[in-house]
Backbone atoms as SQL, in Angstrom:
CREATE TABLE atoms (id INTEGER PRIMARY KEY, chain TEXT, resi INTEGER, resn TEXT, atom TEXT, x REAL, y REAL, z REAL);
INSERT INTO atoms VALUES
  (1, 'A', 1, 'UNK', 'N', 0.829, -1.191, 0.000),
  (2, 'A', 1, 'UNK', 'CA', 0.000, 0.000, 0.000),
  (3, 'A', 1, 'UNK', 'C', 0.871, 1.250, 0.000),
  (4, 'A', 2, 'UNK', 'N', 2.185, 1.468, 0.249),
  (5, 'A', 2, 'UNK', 'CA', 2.804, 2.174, 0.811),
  (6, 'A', 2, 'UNK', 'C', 3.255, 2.982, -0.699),
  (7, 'A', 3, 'UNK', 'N', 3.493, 1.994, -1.616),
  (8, 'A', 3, 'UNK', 'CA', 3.373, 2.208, -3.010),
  (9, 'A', 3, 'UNK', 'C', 2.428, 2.840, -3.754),
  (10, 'A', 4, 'UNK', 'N', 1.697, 2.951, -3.307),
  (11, 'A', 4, 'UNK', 'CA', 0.227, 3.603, -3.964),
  (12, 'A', 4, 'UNK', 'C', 0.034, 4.889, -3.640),
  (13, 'A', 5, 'UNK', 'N', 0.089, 4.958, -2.180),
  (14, 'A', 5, 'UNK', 'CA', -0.145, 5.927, -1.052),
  (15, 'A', 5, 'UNK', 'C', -0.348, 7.139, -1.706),
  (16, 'A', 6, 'UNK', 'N', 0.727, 7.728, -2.140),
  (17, 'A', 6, 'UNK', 'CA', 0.451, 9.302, -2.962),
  (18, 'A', 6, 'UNK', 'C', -0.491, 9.067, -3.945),
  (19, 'A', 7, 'UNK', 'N', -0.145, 7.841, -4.997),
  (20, 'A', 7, 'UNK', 'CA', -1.524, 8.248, -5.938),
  (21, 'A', 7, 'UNK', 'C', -2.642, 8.328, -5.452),
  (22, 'A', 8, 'UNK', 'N', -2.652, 7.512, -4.431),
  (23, 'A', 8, 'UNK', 'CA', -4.590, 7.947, -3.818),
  (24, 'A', 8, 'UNK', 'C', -4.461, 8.982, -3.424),
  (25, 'A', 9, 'UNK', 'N', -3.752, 9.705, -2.774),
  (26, 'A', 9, 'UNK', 'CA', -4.345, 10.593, -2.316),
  (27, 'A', 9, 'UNK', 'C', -4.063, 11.663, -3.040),
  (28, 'A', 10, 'UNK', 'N', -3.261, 11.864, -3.847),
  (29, 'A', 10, 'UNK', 'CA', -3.104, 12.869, -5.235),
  (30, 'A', 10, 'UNK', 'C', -4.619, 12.261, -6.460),
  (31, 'A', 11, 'UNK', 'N', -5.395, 11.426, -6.160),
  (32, 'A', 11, 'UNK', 'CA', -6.416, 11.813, -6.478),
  (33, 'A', 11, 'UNK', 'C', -7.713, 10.957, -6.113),
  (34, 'A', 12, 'UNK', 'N', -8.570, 11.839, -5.020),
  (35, 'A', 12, 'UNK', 'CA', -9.362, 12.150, -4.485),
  (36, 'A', 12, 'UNK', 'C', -10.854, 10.973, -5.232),
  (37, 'A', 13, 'UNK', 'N', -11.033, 10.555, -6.397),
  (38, 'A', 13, 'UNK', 'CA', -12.054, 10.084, -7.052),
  (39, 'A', 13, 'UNK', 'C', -11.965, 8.874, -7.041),
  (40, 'A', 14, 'UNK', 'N', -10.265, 8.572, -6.576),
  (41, 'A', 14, 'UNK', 'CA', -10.201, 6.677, -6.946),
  (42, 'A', 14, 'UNK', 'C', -10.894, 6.273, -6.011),
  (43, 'A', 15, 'UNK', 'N', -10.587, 4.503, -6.143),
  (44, 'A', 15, 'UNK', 'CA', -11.019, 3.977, -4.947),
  (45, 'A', 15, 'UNK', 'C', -10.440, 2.599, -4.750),
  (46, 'A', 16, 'UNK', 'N', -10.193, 2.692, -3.436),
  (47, 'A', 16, 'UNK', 'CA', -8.680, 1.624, -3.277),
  (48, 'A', 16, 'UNK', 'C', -9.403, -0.024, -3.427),
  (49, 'A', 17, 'UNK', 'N', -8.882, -1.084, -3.861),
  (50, 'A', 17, 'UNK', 'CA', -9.883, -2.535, -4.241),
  (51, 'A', 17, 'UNK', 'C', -8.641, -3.012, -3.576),
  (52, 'A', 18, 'UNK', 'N', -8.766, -3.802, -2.286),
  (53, 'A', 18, 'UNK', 'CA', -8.042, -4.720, -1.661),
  (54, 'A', 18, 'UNK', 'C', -9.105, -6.231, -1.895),
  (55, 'A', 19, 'UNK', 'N', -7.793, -7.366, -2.021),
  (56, 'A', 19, 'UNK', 'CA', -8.653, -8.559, -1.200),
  (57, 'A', 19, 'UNK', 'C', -7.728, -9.468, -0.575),
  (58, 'A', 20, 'UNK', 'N', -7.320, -8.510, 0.392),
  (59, 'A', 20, 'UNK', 'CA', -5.807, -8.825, 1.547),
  (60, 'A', 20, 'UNK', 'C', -6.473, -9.389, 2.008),
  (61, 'A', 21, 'UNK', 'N', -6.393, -11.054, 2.694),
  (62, 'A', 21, 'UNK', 'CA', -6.820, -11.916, 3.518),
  (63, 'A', 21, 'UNK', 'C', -7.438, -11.441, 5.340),
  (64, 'A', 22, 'UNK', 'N', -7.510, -10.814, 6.016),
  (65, 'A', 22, 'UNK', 'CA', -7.507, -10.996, 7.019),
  (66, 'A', 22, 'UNK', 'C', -7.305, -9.011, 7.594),
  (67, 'A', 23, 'UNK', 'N', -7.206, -8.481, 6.827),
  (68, 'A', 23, 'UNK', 'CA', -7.213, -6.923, 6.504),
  (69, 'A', 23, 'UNK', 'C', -8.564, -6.272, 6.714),
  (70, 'A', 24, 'UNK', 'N', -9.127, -5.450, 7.845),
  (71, 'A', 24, 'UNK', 'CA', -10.161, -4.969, 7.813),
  (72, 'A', 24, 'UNK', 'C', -10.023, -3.508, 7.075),
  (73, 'A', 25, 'UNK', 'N', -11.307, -2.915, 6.600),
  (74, 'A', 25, 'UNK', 'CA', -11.692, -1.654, 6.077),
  (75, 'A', 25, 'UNK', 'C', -10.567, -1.142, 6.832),
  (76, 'A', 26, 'UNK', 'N', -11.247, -0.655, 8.351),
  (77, 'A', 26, 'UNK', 'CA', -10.266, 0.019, 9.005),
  (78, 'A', 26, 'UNK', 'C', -8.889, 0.434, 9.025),
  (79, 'A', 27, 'UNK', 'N', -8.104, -1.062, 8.790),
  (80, 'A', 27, 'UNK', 'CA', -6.666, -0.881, 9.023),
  (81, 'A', 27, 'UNK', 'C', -6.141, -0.455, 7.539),
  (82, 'A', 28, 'UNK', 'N', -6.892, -0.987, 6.511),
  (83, 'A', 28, 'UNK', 'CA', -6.700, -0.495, 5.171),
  (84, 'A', 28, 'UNK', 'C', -6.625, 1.315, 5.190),
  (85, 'A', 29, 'UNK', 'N', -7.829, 2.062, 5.838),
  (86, 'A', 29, 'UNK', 'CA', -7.803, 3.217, 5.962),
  (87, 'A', 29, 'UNK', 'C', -6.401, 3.850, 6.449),
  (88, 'A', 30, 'UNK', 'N', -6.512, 3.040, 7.950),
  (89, 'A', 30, 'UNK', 'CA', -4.787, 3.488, 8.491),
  (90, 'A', 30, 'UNK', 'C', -4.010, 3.410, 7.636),
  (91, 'A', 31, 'UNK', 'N', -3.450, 2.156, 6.814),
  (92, 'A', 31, 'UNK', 'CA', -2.312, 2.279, 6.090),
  (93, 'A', 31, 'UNK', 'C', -1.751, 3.155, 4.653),
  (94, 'A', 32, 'UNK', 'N', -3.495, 3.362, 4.511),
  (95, 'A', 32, 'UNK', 'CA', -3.106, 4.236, 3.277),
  (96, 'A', 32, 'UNK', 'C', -3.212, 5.760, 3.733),
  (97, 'A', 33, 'UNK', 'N', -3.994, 5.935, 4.485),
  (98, 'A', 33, 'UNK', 'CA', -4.435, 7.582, 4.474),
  (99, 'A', 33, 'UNK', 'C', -5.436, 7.678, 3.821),
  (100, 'A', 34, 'UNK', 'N', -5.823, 6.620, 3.033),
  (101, 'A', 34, 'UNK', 'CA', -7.381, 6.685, 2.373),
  (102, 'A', 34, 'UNK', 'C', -8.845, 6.162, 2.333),
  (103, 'A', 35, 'UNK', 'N', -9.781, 6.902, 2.523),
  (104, 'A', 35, 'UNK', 'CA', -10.843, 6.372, 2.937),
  (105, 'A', 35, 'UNK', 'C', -11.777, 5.771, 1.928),
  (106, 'A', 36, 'UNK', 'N', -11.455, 5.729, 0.931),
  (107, 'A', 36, 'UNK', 'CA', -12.567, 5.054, -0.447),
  (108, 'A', 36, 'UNK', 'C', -11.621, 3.652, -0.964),
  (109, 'A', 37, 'UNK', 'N', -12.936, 3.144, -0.518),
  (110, 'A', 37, 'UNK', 'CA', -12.116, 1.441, -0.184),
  (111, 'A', 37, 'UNK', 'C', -12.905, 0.965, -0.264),
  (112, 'A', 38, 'UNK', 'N', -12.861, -0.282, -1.227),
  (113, 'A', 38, 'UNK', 'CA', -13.887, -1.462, -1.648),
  (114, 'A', 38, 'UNK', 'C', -13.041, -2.958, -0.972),
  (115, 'A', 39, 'UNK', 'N', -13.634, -3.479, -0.638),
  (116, 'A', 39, 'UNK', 'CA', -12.567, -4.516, -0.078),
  (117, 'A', 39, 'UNK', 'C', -13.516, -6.155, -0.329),
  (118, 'A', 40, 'UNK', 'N', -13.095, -6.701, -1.397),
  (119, 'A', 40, 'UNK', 'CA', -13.611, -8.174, -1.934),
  (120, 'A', 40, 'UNK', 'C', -12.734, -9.258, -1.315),
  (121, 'A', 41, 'UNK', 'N', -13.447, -10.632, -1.240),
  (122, 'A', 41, 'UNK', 'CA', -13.032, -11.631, -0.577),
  (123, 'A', 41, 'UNK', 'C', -13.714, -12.444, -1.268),
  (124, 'A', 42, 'UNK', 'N', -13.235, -12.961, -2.442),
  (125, 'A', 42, 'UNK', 'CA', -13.618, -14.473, -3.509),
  (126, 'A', 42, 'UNK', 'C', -13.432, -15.911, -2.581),
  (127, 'A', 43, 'UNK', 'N', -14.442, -16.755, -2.788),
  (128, 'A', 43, 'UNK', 'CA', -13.809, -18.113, -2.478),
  (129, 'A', 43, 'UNK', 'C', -13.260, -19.078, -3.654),
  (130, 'A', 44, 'UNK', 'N', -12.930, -19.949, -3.416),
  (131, 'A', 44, 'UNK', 'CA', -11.896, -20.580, -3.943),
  (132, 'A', 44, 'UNK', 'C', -12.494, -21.244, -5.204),
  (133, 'A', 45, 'UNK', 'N', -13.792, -21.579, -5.019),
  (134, 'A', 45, 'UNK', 'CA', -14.602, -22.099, -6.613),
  (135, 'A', 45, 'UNK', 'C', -14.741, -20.855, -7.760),
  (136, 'A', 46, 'UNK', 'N', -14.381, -19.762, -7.131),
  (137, 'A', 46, 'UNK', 'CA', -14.368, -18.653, -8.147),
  (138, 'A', 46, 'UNK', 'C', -13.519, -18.714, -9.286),
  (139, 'A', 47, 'UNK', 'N', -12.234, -19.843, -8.682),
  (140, 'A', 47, 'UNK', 'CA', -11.016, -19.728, -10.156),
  (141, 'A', 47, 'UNK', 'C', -11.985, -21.121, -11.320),
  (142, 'A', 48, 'UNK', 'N', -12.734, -21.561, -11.208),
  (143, 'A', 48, 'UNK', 'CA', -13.691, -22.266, -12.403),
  (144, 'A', 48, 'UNK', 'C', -15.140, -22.027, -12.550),
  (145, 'A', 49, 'UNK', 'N', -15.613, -20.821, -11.913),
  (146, 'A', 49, 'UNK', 'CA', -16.334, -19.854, -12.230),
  (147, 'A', 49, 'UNK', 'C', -17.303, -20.301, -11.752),
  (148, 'A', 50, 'UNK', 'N', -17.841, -21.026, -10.261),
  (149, 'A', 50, 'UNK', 'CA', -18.404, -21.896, -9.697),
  (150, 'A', 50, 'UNK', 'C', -18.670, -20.786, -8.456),
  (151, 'A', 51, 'UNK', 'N', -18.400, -19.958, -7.889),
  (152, 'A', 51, 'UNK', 'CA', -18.224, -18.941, -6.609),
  (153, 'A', 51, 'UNK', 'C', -18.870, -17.800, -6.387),
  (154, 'A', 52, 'UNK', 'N', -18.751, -17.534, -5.175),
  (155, 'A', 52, 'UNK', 'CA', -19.092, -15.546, -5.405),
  (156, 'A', 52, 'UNK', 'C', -18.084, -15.029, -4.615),
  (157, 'A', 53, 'UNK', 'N', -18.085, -13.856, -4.296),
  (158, 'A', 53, 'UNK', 'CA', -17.107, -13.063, -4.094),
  (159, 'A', 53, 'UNK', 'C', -18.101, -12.161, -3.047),
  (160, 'A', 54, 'UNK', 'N', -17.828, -11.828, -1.650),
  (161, 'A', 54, 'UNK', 'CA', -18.329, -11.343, -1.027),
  (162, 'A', 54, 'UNK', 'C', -17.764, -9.931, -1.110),
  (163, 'A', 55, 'UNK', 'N', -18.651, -8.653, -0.944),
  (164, 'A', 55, 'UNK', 'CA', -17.887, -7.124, -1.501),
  (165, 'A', 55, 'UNK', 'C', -18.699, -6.284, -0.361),
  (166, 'A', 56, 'UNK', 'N', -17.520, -5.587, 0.132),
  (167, 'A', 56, 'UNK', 'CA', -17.988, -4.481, 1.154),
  (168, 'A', 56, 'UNK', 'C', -17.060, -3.321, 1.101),
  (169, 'A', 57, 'UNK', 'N', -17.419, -1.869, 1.356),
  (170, 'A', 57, 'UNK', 'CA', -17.244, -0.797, 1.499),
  (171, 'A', 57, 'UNK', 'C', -16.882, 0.186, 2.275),
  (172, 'A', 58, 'UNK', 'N', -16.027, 1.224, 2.567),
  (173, 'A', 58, 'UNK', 'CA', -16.548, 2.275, 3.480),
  (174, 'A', 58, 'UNK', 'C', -17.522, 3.341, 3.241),
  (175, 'A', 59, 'UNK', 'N', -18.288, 3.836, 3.999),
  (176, 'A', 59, 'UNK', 'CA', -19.044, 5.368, 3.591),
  (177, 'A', 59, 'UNK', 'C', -18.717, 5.669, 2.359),
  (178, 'A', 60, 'UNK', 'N', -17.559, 6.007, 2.547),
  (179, 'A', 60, 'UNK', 'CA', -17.058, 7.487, 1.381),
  (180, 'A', 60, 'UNK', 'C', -17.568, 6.701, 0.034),
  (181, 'A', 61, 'UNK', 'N', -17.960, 4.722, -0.122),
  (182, 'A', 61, 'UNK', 'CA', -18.087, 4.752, -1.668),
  (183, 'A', 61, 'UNK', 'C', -19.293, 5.010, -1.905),
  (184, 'A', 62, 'UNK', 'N', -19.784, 5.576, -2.701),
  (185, 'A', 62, 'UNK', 'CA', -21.297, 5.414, -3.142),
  (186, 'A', 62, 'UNK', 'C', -21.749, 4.024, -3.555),
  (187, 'A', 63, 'UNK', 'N', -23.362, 4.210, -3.086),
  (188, 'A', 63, 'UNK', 'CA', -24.137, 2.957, -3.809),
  (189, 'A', 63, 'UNK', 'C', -24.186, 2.504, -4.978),
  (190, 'A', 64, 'UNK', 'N', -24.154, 3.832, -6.071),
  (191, 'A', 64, 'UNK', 'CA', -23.885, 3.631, -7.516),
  (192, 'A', 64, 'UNK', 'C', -22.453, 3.427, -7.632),
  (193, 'A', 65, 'UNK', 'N', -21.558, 3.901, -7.326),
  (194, 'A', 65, 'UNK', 'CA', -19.829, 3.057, -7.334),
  (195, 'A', 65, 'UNK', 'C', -19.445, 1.888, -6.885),
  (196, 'A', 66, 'UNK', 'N', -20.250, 1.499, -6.125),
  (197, 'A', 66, 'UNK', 'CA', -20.142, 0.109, -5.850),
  (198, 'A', 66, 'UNK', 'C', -20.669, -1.060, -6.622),
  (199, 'A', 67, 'UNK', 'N', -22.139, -0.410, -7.078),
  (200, 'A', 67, 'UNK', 'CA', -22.923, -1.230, -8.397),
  (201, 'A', 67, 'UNK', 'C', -21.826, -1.104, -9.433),
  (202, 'A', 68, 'UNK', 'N', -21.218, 0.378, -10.290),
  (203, 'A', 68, 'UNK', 'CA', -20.182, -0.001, -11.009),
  (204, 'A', 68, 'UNK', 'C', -19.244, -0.996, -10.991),
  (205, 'A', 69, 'UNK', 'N', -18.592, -1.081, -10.012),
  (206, 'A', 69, 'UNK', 'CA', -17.657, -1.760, -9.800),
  (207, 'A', 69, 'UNK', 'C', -18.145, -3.168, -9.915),
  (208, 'A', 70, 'UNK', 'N', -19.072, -3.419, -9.353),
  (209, 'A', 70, 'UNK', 'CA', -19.693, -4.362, -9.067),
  (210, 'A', 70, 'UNK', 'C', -19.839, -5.591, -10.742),
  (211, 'A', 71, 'UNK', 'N', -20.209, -4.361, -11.551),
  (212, 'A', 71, 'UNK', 'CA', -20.858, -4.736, -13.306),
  (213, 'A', 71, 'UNK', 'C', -19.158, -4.802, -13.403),
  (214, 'A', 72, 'UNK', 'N', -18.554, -4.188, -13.505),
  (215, 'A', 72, 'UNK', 'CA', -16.907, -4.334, -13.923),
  (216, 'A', 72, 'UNK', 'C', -16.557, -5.156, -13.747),
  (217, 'A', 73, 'UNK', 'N', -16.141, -6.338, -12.658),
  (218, 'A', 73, 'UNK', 'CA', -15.655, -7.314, -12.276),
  (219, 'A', 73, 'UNK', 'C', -16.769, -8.352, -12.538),
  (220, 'A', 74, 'UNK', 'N', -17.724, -8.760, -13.492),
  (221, 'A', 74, 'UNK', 'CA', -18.385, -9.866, -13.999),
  (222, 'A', 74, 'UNK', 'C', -17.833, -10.689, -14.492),
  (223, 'A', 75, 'UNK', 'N', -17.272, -11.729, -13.258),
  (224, 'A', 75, 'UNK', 'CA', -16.656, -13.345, -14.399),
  (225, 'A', 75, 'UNK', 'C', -17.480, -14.575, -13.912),
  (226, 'A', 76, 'UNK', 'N', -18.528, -14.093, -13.704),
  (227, 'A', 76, 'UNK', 'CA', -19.769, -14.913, -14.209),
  (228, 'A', 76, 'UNK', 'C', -19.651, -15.832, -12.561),
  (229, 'A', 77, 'UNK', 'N', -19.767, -14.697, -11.765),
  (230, 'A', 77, 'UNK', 'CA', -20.339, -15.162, -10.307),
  (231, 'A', 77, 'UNK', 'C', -20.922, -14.191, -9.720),
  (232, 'A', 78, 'UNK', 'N', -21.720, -14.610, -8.583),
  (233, 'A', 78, 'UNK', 'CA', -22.547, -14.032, -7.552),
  (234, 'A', 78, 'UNK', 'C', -21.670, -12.848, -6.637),
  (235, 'A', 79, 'UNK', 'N', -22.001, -11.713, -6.201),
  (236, 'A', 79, 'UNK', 'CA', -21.698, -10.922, -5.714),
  (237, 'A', 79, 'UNK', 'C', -22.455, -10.777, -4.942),
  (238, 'A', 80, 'UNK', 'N', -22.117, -10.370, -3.399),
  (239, 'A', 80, 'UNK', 'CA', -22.794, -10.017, -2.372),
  (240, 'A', 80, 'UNK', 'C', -22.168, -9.072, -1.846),
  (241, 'A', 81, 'UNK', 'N', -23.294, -7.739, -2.001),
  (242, 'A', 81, 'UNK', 'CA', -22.573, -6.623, -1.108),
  (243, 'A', 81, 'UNK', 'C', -22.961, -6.486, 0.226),
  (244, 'A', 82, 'UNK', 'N', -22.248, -6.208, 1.004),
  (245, 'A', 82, 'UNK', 'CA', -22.898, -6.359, 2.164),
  (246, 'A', 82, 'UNK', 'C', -23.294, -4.896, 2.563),
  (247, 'A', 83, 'UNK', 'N', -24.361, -5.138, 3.046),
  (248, 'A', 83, 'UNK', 'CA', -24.823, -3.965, 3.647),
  (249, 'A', 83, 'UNK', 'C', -25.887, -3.284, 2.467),
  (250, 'A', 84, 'UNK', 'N', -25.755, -3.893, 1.378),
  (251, 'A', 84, 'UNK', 'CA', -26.520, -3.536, 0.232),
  (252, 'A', 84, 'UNK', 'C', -27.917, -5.025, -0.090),
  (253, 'A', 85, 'UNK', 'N', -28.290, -4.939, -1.626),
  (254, 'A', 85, 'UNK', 'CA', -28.776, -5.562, -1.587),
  (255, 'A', 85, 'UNK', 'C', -27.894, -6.988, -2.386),
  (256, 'A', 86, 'UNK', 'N', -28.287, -8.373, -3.155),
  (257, 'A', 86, 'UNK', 'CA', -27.454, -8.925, -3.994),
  (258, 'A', 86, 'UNK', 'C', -27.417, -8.734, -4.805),
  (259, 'A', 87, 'UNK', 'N', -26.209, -8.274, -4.980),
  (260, 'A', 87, 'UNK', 'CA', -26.013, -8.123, -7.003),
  (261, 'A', 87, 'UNK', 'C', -25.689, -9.819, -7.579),
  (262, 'A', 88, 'UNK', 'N', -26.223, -9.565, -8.726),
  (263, 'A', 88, 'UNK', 'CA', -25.935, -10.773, -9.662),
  (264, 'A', 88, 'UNK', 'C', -25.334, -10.323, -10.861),
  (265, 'A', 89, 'UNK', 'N', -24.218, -11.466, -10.885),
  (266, 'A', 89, 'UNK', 'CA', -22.994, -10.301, -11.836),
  (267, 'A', 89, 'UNK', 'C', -23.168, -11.602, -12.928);
């Protein structure tokens, strides 16, 4: 993350996509300095397209940026946002 660090925050619109094992929102925030953070966690039937991918957020993303994102990453599994409703990708 430490690598990134300035580009996020030299611009304000991105939004950081972790799926660090064991990494909460939170500490993601700490390490970068940035608060727009999508953070996915695939299971393992996802590499033969059998899976879903569980997807959660902080505040700062919007509902419609998260649906984007959401349509972006379609390799033909189930998405669950949490805190939202289910997307089907």
């Amino acid at each position: 993350i430490s690598e990134i660090k300035n580009d996020l925050l030299n611009n304000p619109q991105a939004i950081l996509v972790s799926m660090l094992a064991g990494v909460s929102l939170e500490s993601l925030k700490e390490m970068s300095g940035f608060s727009r953070i999508i953070r996915i966690m695939p299971n393992t039937p996802c590499s033969v397209g059998q899976g879903m991918t569980q997807v959660c957020c902080t505040e700062s993303v919007s509902k419609e940026e998260l649906e984007d994102f959401d349509k972006s990453v379609d390799q033909g599994t189930i998405s669950f946002s949490l805190g939202l409703e289910v997307h089907h990708t």
